[in-house]
PDB file of C-alpha atoms in Angstrom:
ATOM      1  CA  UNK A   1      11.198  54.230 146.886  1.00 47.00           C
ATOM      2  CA  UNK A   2       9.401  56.459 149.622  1.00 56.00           C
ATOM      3  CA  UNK A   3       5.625  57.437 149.583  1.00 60.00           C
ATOM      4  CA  UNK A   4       5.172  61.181 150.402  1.00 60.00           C
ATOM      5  CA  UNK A   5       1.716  60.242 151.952  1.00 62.00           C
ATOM      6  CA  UNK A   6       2.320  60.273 155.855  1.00 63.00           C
ATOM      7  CA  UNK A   7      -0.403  58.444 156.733  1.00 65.00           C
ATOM      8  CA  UNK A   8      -0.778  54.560 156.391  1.00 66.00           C
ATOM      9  CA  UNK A   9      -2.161  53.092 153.440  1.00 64.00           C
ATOM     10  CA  UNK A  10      -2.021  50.383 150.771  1.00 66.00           C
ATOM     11  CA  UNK A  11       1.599  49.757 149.047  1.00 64.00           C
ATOM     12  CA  UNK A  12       0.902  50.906 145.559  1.00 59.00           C
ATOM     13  CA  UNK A  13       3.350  51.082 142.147  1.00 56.00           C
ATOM     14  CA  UNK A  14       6.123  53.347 141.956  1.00 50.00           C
ATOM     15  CA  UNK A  15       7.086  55.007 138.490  1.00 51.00           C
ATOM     16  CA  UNK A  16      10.935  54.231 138.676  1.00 50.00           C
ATOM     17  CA  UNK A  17      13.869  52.550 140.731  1.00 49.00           C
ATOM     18  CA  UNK A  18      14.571  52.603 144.634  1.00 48.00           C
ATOM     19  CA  UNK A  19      16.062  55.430 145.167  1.00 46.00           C
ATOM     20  CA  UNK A  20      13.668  57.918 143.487  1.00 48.00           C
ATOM     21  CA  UNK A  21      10.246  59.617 145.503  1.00 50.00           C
ATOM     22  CA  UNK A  22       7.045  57.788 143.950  1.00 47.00           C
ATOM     23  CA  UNK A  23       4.828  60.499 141.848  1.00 51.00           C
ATOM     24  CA  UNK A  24       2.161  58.388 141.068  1.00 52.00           C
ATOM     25  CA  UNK A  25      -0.724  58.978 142.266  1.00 56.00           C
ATOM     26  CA  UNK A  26      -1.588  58.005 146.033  1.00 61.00           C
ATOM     27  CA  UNK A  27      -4.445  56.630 147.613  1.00 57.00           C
ATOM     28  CA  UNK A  28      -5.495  59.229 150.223  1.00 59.00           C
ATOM     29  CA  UNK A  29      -3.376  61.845 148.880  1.00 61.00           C
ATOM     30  CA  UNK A  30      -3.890  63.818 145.937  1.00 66.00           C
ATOM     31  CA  UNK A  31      -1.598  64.783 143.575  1.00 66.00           C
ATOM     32  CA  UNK A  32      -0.643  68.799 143.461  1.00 75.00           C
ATOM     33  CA  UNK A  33       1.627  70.509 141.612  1.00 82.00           C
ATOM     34  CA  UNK A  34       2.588  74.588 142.171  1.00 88.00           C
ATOM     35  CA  UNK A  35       0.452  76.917 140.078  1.00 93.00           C
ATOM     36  CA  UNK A  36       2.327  78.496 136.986  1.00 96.00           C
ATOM     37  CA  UNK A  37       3.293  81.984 139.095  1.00 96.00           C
ATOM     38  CA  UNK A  38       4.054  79.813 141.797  1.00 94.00           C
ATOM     39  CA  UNK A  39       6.366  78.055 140.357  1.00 95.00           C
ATOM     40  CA  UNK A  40       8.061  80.896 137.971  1.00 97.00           C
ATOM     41  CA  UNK A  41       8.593  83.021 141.054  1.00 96.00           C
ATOM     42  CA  UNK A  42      10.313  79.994 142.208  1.00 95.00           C
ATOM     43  CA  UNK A  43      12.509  80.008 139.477  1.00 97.00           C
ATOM     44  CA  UNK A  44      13.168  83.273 139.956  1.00 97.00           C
ATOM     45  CA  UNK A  45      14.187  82.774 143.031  1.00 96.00           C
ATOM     46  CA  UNK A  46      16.915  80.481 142.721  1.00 96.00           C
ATOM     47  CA  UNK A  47      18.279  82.531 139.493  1.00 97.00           C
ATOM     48  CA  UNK A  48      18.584  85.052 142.244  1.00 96.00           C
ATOM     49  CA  UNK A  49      21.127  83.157 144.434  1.00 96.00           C
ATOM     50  CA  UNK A  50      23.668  83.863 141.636  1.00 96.00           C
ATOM     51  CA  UNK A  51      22.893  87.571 142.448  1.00 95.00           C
ATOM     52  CA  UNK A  52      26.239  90.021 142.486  1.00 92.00           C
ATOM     53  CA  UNK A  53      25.371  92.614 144.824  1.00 87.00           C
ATOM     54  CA  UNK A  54      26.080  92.829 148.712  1.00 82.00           C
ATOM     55  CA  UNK A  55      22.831  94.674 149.519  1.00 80.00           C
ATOM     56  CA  UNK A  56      20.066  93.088 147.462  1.00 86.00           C
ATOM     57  CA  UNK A  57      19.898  90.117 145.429  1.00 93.00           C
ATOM     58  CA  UNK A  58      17.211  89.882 142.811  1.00 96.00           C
ATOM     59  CA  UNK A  59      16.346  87.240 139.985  1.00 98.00           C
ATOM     60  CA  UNK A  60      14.034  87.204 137.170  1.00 98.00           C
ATOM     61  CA  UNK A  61      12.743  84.622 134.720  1.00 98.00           C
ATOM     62  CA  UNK A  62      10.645  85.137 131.344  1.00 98.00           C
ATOM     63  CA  UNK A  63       8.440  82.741 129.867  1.00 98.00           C
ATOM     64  CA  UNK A  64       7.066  82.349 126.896  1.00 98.00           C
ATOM     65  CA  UNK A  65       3.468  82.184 126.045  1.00 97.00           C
ATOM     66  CA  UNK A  66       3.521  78.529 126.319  1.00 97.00           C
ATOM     67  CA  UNK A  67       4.799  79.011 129.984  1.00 97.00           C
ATOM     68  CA  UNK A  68       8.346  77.568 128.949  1.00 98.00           C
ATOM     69  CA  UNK A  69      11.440  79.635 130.198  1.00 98.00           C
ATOM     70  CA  UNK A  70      12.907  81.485 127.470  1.00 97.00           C
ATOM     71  CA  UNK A  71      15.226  83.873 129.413  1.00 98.00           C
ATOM     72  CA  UNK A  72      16.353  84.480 133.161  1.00 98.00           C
ATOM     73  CA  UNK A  73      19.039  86.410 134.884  1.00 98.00           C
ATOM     74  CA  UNK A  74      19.751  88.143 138.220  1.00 97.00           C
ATOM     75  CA  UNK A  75      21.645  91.772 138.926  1.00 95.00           C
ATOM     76  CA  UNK A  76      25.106  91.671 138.431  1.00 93.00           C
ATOM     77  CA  UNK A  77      28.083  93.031 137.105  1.00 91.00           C
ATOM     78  CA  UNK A  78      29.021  92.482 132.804  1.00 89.00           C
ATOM     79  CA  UNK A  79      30.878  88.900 132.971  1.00 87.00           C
ATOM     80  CA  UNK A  80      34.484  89.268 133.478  1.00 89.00           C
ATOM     81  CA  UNK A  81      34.326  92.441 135.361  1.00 89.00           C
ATOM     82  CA  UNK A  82      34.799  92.644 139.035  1.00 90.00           C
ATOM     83  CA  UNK A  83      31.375  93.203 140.893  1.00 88.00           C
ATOM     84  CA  UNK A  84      30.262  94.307 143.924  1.00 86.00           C
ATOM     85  CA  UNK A  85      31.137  90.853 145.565  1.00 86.00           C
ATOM     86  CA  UNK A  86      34.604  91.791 144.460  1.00 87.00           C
ATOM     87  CA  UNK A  87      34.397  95.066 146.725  1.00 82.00           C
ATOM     88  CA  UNK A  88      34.140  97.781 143.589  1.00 84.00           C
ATOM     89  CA  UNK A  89      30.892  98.415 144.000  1.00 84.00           C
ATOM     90  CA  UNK A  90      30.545 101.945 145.627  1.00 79.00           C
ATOM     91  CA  UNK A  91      26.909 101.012 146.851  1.00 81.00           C
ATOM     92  CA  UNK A  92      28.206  97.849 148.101  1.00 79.00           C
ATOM     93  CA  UNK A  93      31.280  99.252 150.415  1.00 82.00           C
ATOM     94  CA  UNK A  94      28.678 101.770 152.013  1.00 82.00           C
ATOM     95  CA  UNK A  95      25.428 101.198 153.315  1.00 80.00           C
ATOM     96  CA  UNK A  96      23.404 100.476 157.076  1.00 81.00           C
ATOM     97  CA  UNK A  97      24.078  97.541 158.654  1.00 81.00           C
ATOM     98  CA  UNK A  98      21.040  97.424 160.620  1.00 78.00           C
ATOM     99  CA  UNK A  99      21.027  94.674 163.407  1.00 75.00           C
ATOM    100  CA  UNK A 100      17.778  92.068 162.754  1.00 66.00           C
ATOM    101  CA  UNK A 101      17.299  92.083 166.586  1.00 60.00           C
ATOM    102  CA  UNK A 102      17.596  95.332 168.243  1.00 61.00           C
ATOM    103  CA  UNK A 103      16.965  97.481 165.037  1.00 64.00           C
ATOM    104  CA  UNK A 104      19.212 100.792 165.528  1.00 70.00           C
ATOM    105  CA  UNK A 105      22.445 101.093 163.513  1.00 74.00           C
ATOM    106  CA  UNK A 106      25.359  99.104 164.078  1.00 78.00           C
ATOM    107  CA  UNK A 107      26.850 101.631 161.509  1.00 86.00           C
ATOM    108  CA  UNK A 108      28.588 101.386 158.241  1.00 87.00           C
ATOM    109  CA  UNK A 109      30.060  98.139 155.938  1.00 84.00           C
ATOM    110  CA  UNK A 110      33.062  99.971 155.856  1.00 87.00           C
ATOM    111  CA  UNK A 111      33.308 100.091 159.445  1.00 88.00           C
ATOM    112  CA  UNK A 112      32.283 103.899 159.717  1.00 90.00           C
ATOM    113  CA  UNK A 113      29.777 105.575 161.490  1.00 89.00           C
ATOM    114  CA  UNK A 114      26.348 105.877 159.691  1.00 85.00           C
ATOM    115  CA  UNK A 115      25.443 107.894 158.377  1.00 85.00           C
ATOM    116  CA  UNK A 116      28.730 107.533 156.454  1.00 86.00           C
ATOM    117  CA  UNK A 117      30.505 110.513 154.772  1.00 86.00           C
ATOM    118  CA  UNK A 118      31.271 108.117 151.834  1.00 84.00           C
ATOM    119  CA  UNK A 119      27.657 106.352 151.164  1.00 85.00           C
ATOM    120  CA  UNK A 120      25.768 107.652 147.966  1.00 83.00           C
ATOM    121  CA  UNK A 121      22.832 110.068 148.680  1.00 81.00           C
ATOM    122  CA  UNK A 122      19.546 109.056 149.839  1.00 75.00           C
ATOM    123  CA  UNK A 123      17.914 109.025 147.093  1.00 77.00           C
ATOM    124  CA  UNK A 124      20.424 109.469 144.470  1.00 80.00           C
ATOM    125  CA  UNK A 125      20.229 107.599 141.205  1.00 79.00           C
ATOM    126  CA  UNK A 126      21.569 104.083 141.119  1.00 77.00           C
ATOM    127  CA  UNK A 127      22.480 104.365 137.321  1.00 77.00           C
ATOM    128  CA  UNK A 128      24.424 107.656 137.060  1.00 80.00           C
ATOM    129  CA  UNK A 129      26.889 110.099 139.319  1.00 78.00           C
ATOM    130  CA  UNK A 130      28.558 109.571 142.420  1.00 74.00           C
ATOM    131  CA  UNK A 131      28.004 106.204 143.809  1.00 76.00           C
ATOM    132  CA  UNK A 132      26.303 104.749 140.766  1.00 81.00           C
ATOM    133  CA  UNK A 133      25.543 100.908 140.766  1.00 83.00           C
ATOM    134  CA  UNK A 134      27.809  98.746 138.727  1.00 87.00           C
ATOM    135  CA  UNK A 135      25.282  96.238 138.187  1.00 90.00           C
ATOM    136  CA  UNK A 136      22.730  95.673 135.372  1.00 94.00           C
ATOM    137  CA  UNK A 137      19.257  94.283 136.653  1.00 94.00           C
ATOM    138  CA  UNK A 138      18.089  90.740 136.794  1.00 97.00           C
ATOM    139  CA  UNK A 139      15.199  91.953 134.600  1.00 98.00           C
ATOM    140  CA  UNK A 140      17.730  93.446 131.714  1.00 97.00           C
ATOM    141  CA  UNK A 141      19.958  90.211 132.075  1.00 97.00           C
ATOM    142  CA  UNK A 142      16.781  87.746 131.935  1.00 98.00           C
ATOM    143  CA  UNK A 143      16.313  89.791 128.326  1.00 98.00           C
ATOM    144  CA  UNK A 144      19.765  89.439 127.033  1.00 97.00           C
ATOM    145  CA  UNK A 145      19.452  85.695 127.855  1.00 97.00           C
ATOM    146  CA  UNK A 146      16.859  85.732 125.129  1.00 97.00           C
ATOM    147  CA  UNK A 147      18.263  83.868 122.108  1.00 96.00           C
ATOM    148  CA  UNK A 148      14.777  83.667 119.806  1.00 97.00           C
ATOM    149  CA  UNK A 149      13.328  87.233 120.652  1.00 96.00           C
ATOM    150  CA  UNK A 150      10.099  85.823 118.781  1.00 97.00           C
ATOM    151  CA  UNK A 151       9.356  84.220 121.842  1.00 97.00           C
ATOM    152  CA  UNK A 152       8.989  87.068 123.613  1.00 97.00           C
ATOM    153  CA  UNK A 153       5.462  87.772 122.225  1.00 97.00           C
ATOM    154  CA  UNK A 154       3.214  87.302 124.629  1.00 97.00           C
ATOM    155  CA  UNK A 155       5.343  86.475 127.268  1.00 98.00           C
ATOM    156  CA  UNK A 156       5.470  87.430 131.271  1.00 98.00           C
ATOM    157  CA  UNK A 157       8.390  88.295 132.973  1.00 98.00           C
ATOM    158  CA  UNK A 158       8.515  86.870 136.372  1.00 98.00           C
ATOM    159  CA  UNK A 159      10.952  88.732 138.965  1.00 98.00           C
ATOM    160  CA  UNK A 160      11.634  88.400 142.817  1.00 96.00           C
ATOM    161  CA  UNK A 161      10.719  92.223 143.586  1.00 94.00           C
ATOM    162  CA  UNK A 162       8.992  95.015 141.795  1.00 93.00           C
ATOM    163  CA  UNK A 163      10.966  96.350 139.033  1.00 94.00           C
ATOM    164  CA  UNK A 164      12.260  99.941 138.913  1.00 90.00           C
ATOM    165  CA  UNK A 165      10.645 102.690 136.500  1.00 91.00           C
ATOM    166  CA  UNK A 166      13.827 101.992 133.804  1.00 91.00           C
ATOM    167  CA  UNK A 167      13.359  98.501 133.697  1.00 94.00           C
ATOM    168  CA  UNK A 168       9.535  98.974 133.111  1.00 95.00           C
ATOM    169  CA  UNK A 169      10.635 101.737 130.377  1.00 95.00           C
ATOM    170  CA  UNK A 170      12.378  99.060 128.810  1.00 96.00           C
ATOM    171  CA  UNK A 171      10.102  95.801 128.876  1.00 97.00           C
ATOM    172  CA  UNK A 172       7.146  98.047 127.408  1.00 96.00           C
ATOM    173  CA  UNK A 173       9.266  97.470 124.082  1.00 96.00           C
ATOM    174  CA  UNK A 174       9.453  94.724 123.909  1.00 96.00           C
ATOM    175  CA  UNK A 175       6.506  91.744 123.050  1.00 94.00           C
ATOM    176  CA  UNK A 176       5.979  90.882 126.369  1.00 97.00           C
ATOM    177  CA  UNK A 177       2.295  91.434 127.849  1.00 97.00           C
ATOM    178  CA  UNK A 178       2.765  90.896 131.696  1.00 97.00           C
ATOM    179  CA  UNK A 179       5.447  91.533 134.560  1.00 98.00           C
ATOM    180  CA  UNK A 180       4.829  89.357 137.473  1.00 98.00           C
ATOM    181  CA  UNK A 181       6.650  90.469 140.832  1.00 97.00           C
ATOM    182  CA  UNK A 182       6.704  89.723 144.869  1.00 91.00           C
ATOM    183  CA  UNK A 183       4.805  92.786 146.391  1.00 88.00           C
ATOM    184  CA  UNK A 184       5.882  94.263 150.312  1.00 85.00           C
ATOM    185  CA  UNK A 185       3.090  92.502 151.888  1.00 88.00           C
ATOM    186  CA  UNK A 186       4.665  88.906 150.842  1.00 84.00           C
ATOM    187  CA  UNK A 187       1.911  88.367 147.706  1.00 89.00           C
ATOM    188  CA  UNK A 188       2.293  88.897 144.270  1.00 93.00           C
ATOM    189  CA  UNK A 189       1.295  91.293 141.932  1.00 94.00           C
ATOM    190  CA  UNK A 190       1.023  91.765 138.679  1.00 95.00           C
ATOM    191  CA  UNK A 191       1.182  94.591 136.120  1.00 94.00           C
ATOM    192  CA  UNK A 192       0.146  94.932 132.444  1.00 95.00           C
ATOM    193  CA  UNK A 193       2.911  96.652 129.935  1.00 93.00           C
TER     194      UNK A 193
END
């Protein structure tokens, strides 16, 4: 059993065998836990690892109004169809690669220069005409997860970054009160549907 307290105190009980990390509580150390959002968002983030897309991976959980997960999903293609991780994604053959150290362009996915004849429009719409996503959003999947749609009421959809105008068009009808998202300064912040 291992103590998570660094500094030297009395031995003191542990809650189960040898092998597991003591979460009783320890003298000199309180005990913490993450805050609700803290913790959702965490959630969400790890949904989001299972994310389908080349450019941007996204994840989003809902809970209910007892703060229990209900539904979660991340952006990705229907199941059984290829996705952009496949290489059928028009999005996902063409965009910037854009070098973390230098900034510049190092120019397309494809391997042509950017700005690439084949990319979609600045700009253009992600859901319909030339270069359209094949993905649905973590938000919409996290939704279909739902299996008891009563739970929704009241709910608050937690999601790794703000969601787009459709996806707020959509959760307005349904029962859930609050969408929860990581802001571009690195906070958090919330909206009220």
């Amino acid at each position: 059993m291992t103590c998570l307290n660094p500094q030297s105190h009395e031995p003191h009980e542990y809650l189960a065998d040898a092998d597991a990390v003591t979460l009783s509580p320890c003298p000199g150390r309180p005990v913490t836990r993450p805050t609700v959002e803290e913790w959702a968002l965490g959630v969400a983030k790890a949904v989001s690892t299972r994310g389908e897309c080349t450019r941007r991976r996204v994840g989003a959980v809902i809970l209910d109004a007892q703060n229990r997960i209900c539904g979660a999903g991340y952006n990705g293609a229907a199941p059984g169809v290829e996705s952009c991780l496949d290489g059928v994604c028009p999005r996902g053959q063409h965009y910037e690669i854009v070098p973390f150290q230098h900034g510049g362009s190092d120019g397309c996915a494809c391997g042509n220069a950017w700005p690439c004849p084949e990319a979609a429009p600045v700009g253009s719409s992600y859901d319909t005409g030339p270069g359209a996503c094949i993905s649905v959003h973590a938000e919409l999947n996290a939704l279909l997860d739902v299996s008891d749609r009563s739970r929704l009421e009241g709910g608050t959809l937690y999601v790794t970054t703000v969601p787009c105008d459709g996806c707020l068009k959509i959760l307005k009808v349904t029962r859930i009160i609050m969408v929860v998202y990581e802001n571009e300064e690195g906070g958090t912040s919330v909206e009220s549907l």
